[in-house]
Coordinates of C-alpha atoms and ligand atoms in Angstrom, one line a residue:
X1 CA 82.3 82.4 69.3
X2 CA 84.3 82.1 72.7
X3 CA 86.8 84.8 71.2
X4 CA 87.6 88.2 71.8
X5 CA 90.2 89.8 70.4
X6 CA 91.4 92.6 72.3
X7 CA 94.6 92.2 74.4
X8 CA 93.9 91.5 77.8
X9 CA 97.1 92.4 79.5
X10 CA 97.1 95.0 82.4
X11 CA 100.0 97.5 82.0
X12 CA 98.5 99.2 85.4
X13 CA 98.3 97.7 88.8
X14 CA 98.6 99.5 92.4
X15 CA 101.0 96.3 93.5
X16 CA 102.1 94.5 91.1
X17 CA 104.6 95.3 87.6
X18 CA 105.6 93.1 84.9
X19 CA 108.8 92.8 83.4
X20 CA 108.0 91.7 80.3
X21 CA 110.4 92.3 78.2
X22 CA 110.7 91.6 74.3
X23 CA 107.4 90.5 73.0
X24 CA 107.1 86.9 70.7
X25 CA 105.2 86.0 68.3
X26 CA 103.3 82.6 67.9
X27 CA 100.7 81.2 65.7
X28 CA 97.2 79.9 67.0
X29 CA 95.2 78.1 64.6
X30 CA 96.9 79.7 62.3
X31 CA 96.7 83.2 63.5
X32 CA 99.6 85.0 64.4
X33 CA 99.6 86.2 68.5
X34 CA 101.7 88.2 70.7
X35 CA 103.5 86.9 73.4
X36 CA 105.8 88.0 76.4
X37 CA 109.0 85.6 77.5
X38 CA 107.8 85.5 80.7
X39 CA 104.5 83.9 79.9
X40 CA 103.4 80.4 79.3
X41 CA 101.4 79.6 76.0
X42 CA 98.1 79.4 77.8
X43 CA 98.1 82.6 79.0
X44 CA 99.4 84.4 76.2
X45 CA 96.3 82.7 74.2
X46 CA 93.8 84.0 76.8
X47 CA 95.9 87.7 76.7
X48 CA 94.8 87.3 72.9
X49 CA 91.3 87.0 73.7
X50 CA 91.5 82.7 72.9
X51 CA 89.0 81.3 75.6
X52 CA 87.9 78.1 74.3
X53 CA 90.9 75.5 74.2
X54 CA 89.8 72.2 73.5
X55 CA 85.9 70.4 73.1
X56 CA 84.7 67.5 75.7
X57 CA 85.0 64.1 74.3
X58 CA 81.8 63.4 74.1
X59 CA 79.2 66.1 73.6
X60 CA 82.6 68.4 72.1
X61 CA 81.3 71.1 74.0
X62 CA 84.0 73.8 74.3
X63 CA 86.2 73.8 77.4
X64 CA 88.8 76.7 78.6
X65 CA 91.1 76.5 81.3
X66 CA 89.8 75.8 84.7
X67 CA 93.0 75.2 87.3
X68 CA 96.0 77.2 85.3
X69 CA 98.4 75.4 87.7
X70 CA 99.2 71.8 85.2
X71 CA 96.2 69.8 87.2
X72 CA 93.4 69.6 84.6
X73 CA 93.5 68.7 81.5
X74 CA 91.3 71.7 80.2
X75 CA 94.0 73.6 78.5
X76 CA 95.1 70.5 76.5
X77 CA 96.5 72.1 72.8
X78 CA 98.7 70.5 70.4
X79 CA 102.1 72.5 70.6
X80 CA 104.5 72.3 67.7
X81 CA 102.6 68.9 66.2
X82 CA 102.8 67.4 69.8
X83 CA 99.6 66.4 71.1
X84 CA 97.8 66.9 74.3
X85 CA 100.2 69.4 76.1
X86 CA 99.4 71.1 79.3
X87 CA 99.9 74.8 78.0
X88 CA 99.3 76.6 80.7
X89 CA 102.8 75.4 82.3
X90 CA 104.5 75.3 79.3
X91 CA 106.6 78.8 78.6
X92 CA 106.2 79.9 75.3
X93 CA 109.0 80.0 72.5
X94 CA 109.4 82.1 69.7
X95 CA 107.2 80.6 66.7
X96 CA 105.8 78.1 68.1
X97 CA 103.2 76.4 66.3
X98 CA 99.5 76.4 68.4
X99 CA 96.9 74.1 67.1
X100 CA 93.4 73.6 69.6
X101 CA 92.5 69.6 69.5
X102 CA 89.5 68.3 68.4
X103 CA 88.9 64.8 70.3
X104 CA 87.2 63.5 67.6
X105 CA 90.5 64.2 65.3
X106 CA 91.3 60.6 63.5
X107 CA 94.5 61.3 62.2
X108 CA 98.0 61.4 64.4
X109 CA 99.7 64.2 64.2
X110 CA 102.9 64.3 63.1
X111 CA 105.1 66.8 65.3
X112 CA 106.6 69.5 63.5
X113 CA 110.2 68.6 64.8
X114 CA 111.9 65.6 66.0
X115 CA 111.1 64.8 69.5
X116 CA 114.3 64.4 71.5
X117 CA 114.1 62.5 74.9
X118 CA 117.1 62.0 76.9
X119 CA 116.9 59.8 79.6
X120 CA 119.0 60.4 82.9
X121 CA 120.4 58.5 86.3
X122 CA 120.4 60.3 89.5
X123 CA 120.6 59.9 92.9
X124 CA 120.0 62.1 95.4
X125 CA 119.6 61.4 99.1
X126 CA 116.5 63.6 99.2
X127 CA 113.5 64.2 96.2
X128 CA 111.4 66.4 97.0
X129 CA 108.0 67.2 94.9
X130 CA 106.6 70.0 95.3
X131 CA 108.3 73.9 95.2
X132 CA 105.6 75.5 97.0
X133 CA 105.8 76.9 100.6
X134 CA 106.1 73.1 102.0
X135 CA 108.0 72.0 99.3
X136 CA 110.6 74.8 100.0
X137 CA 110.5 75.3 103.5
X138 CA 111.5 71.3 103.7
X139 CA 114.5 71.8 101.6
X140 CA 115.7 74.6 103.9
X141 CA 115.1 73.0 106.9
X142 CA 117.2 69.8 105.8
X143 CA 119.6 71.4 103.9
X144 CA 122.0 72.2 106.9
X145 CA 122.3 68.2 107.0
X146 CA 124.7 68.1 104.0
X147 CA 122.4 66.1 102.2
X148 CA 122.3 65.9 98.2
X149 CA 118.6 67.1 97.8
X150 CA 116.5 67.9 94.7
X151 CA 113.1 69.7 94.6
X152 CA 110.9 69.1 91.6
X153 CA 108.3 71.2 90.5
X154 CA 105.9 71.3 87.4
X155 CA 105.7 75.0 87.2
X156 CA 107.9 77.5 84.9
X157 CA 107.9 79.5 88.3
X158 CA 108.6 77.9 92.3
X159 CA 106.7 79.6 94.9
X160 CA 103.8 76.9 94.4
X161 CA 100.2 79.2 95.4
X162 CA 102.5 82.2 97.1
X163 CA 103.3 83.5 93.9
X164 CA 99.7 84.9 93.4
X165 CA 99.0 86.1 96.7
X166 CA 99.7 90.2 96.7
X167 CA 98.3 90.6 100.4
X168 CA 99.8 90.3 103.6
X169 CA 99.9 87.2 105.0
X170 CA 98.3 87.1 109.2
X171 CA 100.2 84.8 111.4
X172 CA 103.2 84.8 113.5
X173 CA 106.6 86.0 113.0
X174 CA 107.8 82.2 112.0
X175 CA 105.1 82.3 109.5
X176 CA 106.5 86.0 108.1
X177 CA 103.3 87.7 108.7
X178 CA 102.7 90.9 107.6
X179 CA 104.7 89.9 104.2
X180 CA 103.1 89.4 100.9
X181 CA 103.0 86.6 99.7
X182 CA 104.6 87.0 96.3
X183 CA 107.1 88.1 98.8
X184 CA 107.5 85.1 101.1
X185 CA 107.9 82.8 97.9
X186 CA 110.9 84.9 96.8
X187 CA 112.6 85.4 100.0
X188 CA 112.1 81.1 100.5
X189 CA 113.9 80.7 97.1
X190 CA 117.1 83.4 97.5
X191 CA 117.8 81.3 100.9
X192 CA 117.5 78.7 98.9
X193 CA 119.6 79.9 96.6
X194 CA 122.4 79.6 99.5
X195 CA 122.9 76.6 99.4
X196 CA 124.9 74.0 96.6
X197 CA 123.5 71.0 98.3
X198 CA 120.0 71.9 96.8
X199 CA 119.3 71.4 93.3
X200 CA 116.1 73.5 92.4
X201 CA 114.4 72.3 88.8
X202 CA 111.6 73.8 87.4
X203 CA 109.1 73.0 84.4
X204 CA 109.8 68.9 85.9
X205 CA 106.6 67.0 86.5
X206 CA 106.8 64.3 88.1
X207 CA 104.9 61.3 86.2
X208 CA 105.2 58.0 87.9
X209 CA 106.5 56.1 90.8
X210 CA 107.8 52.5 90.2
X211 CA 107.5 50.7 94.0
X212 CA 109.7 47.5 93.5
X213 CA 112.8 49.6 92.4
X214 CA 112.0 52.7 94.3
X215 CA 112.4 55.2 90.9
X216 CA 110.8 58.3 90.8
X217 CA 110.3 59.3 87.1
X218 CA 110.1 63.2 86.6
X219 CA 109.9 64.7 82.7
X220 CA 111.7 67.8 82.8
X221 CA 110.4 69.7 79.8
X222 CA 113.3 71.6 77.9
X223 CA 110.8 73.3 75.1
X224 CA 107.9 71.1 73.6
X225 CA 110.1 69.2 71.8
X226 CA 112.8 68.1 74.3
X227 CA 112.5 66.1 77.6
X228 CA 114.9 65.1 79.8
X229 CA 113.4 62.1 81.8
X230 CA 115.1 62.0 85.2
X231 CA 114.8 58.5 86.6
X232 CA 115.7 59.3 90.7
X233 CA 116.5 57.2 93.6
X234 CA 116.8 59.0 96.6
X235 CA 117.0 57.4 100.3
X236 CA 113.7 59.7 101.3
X237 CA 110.6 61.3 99.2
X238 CA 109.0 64.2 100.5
X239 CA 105.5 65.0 98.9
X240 CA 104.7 68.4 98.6
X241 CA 102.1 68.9 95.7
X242 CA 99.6 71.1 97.3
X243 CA 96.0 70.8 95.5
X244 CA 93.2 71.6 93.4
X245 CA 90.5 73.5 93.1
X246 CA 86.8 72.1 93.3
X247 CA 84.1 72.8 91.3
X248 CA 80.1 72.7 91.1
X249 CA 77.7 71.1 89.6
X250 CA 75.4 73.8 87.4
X251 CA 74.2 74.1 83.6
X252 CA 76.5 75.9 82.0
X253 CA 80.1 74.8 84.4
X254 CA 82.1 73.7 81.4
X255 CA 82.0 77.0 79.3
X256 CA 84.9 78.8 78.9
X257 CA 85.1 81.6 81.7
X258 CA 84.2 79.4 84.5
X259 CA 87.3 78.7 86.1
X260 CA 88.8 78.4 90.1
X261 CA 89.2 81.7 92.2
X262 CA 93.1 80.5 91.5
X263 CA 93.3 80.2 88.1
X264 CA 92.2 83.8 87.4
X265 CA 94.5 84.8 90.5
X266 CA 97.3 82.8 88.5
X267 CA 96.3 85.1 85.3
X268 CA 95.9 88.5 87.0
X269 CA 98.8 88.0 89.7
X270 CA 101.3 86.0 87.9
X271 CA 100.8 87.2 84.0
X272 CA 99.0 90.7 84.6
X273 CA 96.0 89.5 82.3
X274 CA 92.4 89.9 83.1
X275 CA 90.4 87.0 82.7
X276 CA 87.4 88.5 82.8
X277 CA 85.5 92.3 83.0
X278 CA 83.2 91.5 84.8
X279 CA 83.0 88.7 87.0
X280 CA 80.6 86.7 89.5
X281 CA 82.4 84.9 92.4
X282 CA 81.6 81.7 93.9
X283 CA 82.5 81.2 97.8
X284 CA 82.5 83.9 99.9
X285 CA 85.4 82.6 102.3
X286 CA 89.1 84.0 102.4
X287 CA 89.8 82.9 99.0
X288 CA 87.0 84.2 97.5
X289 CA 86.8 87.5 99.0
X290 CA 90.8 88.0 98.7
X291 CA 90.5 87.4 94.4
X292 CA 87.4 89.9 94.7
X293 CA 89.6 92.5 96.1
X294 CA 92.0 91.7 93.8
X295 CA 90.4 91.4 91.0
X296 CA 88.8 95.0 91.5
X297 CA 92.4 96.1 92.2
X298 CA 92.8 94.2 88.4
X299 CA 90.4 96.6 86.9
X300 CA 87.7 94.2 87.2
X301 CA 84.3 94.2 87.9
X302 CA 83.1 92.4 90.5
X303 CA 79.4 91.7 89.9
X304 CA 78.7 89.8 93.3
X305 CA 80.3 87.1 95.7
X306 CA 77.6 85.1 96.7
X307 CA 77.6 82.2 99.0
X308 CA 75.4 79.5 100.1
X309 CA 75.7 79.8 103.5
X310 CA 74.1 82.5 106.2
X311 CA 77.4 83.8 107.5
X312 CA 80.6 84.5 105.4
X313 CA 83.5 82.1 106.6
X314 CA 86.2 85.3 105.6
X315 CA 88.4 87.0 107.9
X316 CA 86.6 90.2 109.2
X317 CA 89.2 92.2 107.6
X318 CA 88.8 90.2 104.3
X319 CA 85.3 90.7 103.9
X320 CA 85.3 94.4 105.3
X321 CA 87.9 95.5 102.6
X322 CA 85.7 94.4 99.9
X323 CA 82.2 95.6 101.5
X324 CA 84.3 99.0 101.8
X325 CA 84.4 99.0 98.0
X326 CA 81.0 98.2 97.4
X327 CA 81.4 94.8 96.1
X328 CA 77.7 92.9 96.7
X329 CA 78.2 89.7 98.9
X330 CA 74.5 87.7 99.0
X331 CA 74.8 85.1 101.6
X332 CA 72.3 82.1 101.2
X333 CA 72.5 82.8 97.4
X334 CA 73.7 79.8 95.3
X335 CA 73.9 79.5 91.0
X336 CA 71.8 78.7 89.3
X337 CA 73.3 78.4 85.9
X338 CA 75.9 80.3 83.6
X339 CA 74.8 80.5 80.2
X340 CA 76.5 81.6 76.6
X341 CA 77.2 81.0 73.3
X342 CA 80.7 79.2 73.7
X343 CA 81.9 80.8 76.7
X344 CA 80.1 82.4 79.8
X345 CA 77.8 85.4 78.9
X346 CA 75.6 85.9 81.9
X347 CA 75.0 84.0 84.9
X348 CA 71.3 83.6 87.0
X349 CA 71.9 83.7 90.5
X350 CA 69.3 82.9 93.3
X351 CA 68.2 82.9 97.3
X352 CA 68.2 79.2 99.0
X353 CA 66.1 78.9 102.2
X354 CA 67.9 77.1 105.2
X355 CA 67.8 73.6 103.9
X356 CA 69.3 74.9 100.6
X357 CA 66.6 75.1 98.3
X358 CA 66.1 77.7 95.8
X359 CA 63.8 80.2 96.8
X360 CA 61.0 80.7 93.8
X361 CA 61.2 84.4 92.2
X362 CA 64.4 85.9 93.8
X363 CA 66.7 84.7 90.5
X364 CA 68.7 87.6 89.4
X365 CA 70.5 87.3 86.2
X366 CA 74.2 88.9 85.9
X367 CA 76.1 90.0 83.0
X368 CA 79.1 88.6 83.5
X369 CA 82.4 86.9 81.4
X370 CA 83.7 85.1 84.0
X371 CA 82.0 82.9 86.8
X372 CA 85.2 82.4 89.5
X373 CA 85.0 79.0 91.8
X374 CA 86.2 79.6 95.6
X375 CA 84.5 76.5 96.8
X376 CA 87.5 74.5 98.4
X377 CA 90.6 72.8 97.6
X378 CA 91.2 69.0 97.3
X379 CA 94.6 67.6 98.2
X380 CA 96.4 66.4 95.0
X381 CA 97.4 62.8 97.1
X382 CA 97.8 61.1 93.3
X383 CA 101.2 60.2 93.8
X384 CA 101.2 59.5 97.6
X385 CA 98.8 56.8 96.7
X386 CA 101.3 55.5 93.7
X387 CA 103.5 55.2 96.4
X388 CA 101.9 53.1 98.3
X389 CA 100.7 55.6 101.1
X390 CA 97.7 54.6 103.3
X391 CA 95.4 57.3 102.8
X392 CA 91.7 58.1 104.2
X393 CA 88.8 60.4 103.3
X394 CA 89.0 63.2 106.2
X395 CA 86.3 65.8 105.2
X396 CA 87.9 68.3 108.1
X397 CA 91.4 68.1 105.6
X398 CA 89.6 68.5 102.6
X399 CA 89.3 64.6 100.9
X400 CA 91.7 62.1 100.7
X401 CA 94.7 62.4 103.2
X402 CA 97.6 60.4 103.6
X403 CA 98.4 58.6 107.4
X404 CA 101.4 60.6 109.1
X405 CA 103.4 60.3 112.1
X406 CA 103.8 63.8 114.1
X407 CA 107.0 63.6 112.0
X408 CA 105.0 64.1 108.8
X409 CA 106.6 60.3 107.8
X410 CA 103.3 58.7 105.7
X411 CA 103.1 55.0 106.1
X412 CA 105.4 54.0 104.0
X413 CA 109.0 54.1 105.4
X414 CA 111.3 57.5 104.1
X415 CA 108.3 58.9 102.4
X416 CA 107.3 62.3 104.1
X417 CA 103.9 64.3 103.4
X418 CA 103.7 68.5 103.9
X419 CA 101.6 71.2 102.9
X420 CA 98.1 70.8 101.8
X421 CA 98.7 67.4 100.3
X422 CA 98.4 66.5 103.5
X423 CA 95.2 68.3 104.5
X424 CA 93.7 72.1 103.5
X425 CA 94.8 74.6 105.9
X426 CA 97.2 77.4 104.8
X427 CA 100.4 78.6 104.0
X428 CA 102.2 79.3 107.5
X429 CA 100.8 75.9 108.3
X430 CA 102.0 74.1 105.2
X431 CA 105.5 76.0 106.1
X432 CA 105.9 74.8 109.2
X433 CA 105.1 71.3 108.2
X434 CA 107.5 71.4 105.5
X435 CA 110.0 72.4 108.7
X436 CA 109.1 69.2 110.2
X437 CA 108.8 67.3 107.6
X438 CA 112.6 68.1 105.6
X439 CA 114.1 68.3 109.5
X440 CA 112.6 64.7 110.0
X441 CA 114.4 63.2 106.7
X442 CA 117.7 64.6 108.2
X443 CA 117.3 62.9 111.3
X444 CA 116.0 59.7 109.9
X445 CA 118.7 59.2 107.5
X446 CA 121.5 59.8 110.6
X447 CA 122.6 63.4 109.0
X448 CA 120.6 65.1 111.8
X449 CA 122.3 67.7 114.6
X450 CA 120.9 68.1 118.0
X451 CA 120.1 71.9 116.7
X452 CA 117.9 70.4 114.4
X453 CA 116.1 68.0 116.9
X454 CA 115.8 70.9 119.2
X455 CA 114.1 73.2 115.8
X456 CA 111.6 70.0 115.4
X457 CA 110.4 69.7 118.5
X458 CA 109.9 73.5 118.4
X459 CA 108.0 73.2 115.3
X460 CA 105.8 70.5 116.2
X461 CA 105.1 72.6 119.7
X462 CA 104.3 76.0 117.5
X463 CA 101.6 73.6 115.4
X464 CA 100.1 72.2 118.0
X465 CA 99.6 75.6 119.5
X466 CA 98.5 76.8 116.3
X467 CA 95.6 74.3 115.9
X468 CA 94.4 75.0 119.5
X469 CA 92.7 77.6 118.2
X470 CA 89.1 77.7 117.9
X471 CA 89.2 78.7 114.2
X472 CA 91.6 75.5 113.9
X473 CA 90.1 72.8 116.3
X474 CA 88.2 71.4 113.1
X475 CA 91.7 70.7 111.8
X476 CA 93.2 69.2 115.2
X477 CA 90.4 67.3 114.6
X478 CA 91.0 65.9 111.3
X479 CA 94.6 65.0 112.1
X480 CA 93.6 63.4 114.8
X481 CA 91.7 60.8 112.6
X482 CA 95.3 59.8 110.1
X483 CA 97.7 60.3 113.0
X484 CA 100.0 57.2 113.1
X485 CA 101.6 56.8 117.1
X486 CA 104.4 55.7 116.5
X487 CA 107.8 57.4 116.9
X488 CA 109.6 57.8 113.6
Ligands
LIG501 C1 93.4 83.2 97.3 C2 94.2 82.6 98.4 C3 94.6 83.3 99.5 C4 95.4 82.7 100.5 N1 95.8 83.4 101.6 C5 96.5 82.9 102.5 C6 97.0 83.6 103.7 O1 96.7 84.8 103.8 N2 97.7 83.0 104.6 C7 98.1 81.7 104.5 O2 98.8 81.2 105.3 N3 97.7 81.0 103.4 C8 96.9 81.5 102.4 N4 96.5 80.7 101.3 C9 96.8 79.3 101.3 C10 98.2 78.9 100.8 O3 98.5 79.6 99.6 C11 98.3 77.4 100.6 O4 97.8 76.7 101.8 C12 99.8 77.0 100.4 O5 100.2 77.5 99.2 C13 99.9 75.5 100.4 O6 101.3 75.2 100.2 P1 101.8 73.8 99.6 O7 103.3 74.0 99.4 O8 101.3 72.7 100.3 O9 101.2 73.8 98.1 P2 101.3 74.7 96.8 O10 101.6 76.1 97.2 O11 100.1 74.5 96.0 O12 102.6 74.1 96.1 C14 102.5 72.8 95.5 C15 103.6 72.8 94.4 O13 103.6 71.4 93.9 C16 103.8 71.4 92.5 N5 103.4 70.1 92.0 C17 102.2 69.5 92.1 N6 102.2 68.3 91.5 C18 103.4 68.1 91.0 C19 104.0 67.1 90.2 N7 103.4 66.0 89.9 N8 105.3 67.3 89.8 C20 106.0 68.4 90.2 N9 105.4 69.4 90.9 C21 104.2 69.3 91.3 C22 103.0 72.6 92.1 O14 103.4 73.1 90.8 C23 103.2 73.6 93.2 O15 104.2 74.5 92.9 C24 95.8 81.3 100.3 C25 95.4 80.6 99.2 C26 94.6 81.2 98.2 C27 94.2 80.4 97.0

């Protein structure tokens, strides 16, 4: 039930390779499994064929991964004895110990090996969360200022969403179009790389923010069974954590299979594992249209992208690539339910007339594994809030947003917002305010250079350009609505 054992890796892709390297072995519920280095234990599970992960608390209905990025809690196993660990950004290590959890377990478990936590003091004159295209084009922008800076990110891997994306990005020449990019992320980190001042750790999450003292509390995991807990104070925060993926409300959204457009683009793009043969995709927009194409290019078979609306919201390009190859997009088609015995077996699709309602006798059912959700992004604005941000619901950003000077400063003194934490746009955008936002810290804390007043002023002229745009007036629009006037 929920299982299938063949392995799922794909040795053959028309971008991508994977270095793999010396393969692991783990055990899963007692069953021994393959894994790569590279990989972390959620996705050497689903390369296994493991699909169901954990049960619901309350109806212990079985649940697989849904974000593959450490934001749900769907991929919750018990590694090595410790409970409720976030697998799927946890790298895997050779015999570790898998055990799926079972919320109705009554006894603690008792972790196979001692858990050491060492706890650690450090000061930096910049933290910032986030290692994705914000979080990294901050650091680089303000790292010219001298400044002691560390960037935190809960992933094995920086690069944040860029690390999936194998086409070439649109845009301007500042936002590297015409670059993959898988390829933008890696040139961001080897500039990076350039400079000492930056301090760059990976597999950190950070898990708290104490406002009287001003402590930022990150748990960097070292393996499952040792933490360093890095209590920082730093003169200015910079909040970079991107978001996550929505989902929708159908019979059948919680089995195993159903997951966001990202989390499979995480499994094919990152891990070269197929989540799925055969697939039906939510949201015909750029997102969903880009994982169709690449999930075909993934050896998958894309059963249909439908979406509820009358016109597809994709680039032309987008959407003509995939029409090329004879992928079915049905516009004003919605779910109706996925259905299965454990995880996702078929799926019933059907028409919606203009005020959304199903349409009697046009359901079509699909056999599918896999039912992939491109229906918008939230911005993850958890820890803003912890800090004290003033934050409103902007439906032209995406949900809650924080307040922000043109500087990217949030409402609360020294703490800086970029990326789509601060509203869902994209990645040239979220680049650009990252510029802004590191460039701003510099300044604000005195270790600013006229060169780098002069490169914000130019980066807060290129955005405003940007979003005169009629395909980015919506967004003008929502910044509009959480812009604090004030000078920084
Ligand atoms: C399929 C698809 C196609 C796209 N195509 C394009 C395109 O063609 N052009 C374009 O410009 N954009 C594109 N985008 C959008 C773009 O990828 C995003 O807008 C961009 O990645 C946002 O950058 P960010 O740095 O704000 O967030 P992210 O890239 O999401 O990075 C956030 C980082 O924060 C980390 N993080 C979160 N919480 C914590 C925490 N508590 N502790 C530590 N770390 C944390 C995460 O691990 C992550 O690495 C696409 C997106 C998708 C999904």
């Amino acid at each position: 039930m929920g299982e299938s054992m063949q392995d799922r890796r794909i040795w053959e892709h028309p971008v991508l390779s994977w270095d793999r390297g010396t393969p692991l072995s783990i055990s899963y519920d007692g069953r021994s499994v393959t894994a790569y280095p590279n990989e972390t234990v959620a996705a050497a599970l689903y390369a296994a064929g493991v699909l169901a992960f954990t049960r619901s608390s309350y109806l212990h209905r079985p649940r697989g991964p849904f974000c593959m990025i450490g934001k749900c809690s769907q991929c919750m196993m018990r590694v090595d004895g410790v409970p409720h660990v976030r697998t799927c950004i946890l790298p895997v290590e050779d015999g570790m110990v898998i055990e799926s959890e079972d919320p109705h377990d009554s006894e603690y478990p008792t972790p196979a090996r001692e858990l050491r936590v060492e706890r650690q003091e450090l000061s930096y004159d910049l933290a910032i969360i986030g290692a994705g295209p914000a979080g990294l084009s901050a650091a680089l922008a303000a790292a010219p200022s001298g400044m002691r800076i560390a960037v935190l990110d809960q992933s094995p891997y920086p690069g944040g969403q860029l690390v999936k994306q194998t086409h070439k990005f649109f845009g301007t020449k500042e936002s590297f179009a015409g670059t993959r990019g898988v390829d933008i992320a890696r040139n961001l980190i080897s500039m990076l790389k350039e400079h000492p001042n930056v301090e760059l750790h990976t597999t950190t999450q950070v898990i708290g923010y104490y406002p009287p003292e001003g402590v930022l509390i990150a748990a960097r995991a070292e393996g499952v069974d040792k933490y360093k807990l890095m209590y920082i104070r730093a003169g200015r925060y910079l909040v970079a954590t991107g978001a996550m993926e929505r989902t929708l409300a159908f019979p059948g959204n919680d089995l195993p299979g159903v997951m966001g457009a990202g989390a499979a683009q995480t499994l094919m793009n990152v891990f070269g594992i197929k989540p799925a043969d055969d697939v039906l995709i939510i949201g015909a927009g750029n997102v969903g249209v880009i994982v169709a194409y690449q999930a075909r290019q993934a050896g998958i078979n894309v059963r249909a992208v439908i979406d509820i609306l009358p016109k597809t919201a994709a680039y032309l390009v987008h959407a003509a690539k995939i029409r090329r190859l004879r992928i079915p997009i049905f516009l004003e088609h919605t779910i109706k339910g996925a259905y299965g015995d454990g995880a996702v077996e078929s799926a019933v699709i059907y028409q919606v007339d203009r005020s959304f309602r199903p349409i009697e006798g046009t359901e079509k059912e699909l056999k599918v594994d896999g039912v992939w959700m491109a229906v918008g992004l939230s911005p993850s604005v958890e820890l803003l809030n912890k800090m004290g941000a003033r934050i409103k619901f902007v439906p032209e950003l995406g949900g809650y947003v924080p307040y922000r000077t043109k500087y990217m400063e949030t409402s609360v003194r020294g703490v800086y917002v970029a990326g789509d934490a601060s509203g869902i746009e994209e990645a040239s955008t979220a680049m650009m305010e990252g510029r802004i936002a590191g460039l701003s810290a510099a300044i604000s804390a005195g270790r600013g250079t006229d060169a780098m007043a002069e490169e914000r002023r130019k980066a807060i002229e290129w955005l405003d350009l940007f979003r005169e745009s009629p395909d980015y007036r919506r967004i003008k629009e929502g910044v509009s609505k959480v812009l604090i006037q004030e000078a920084a």
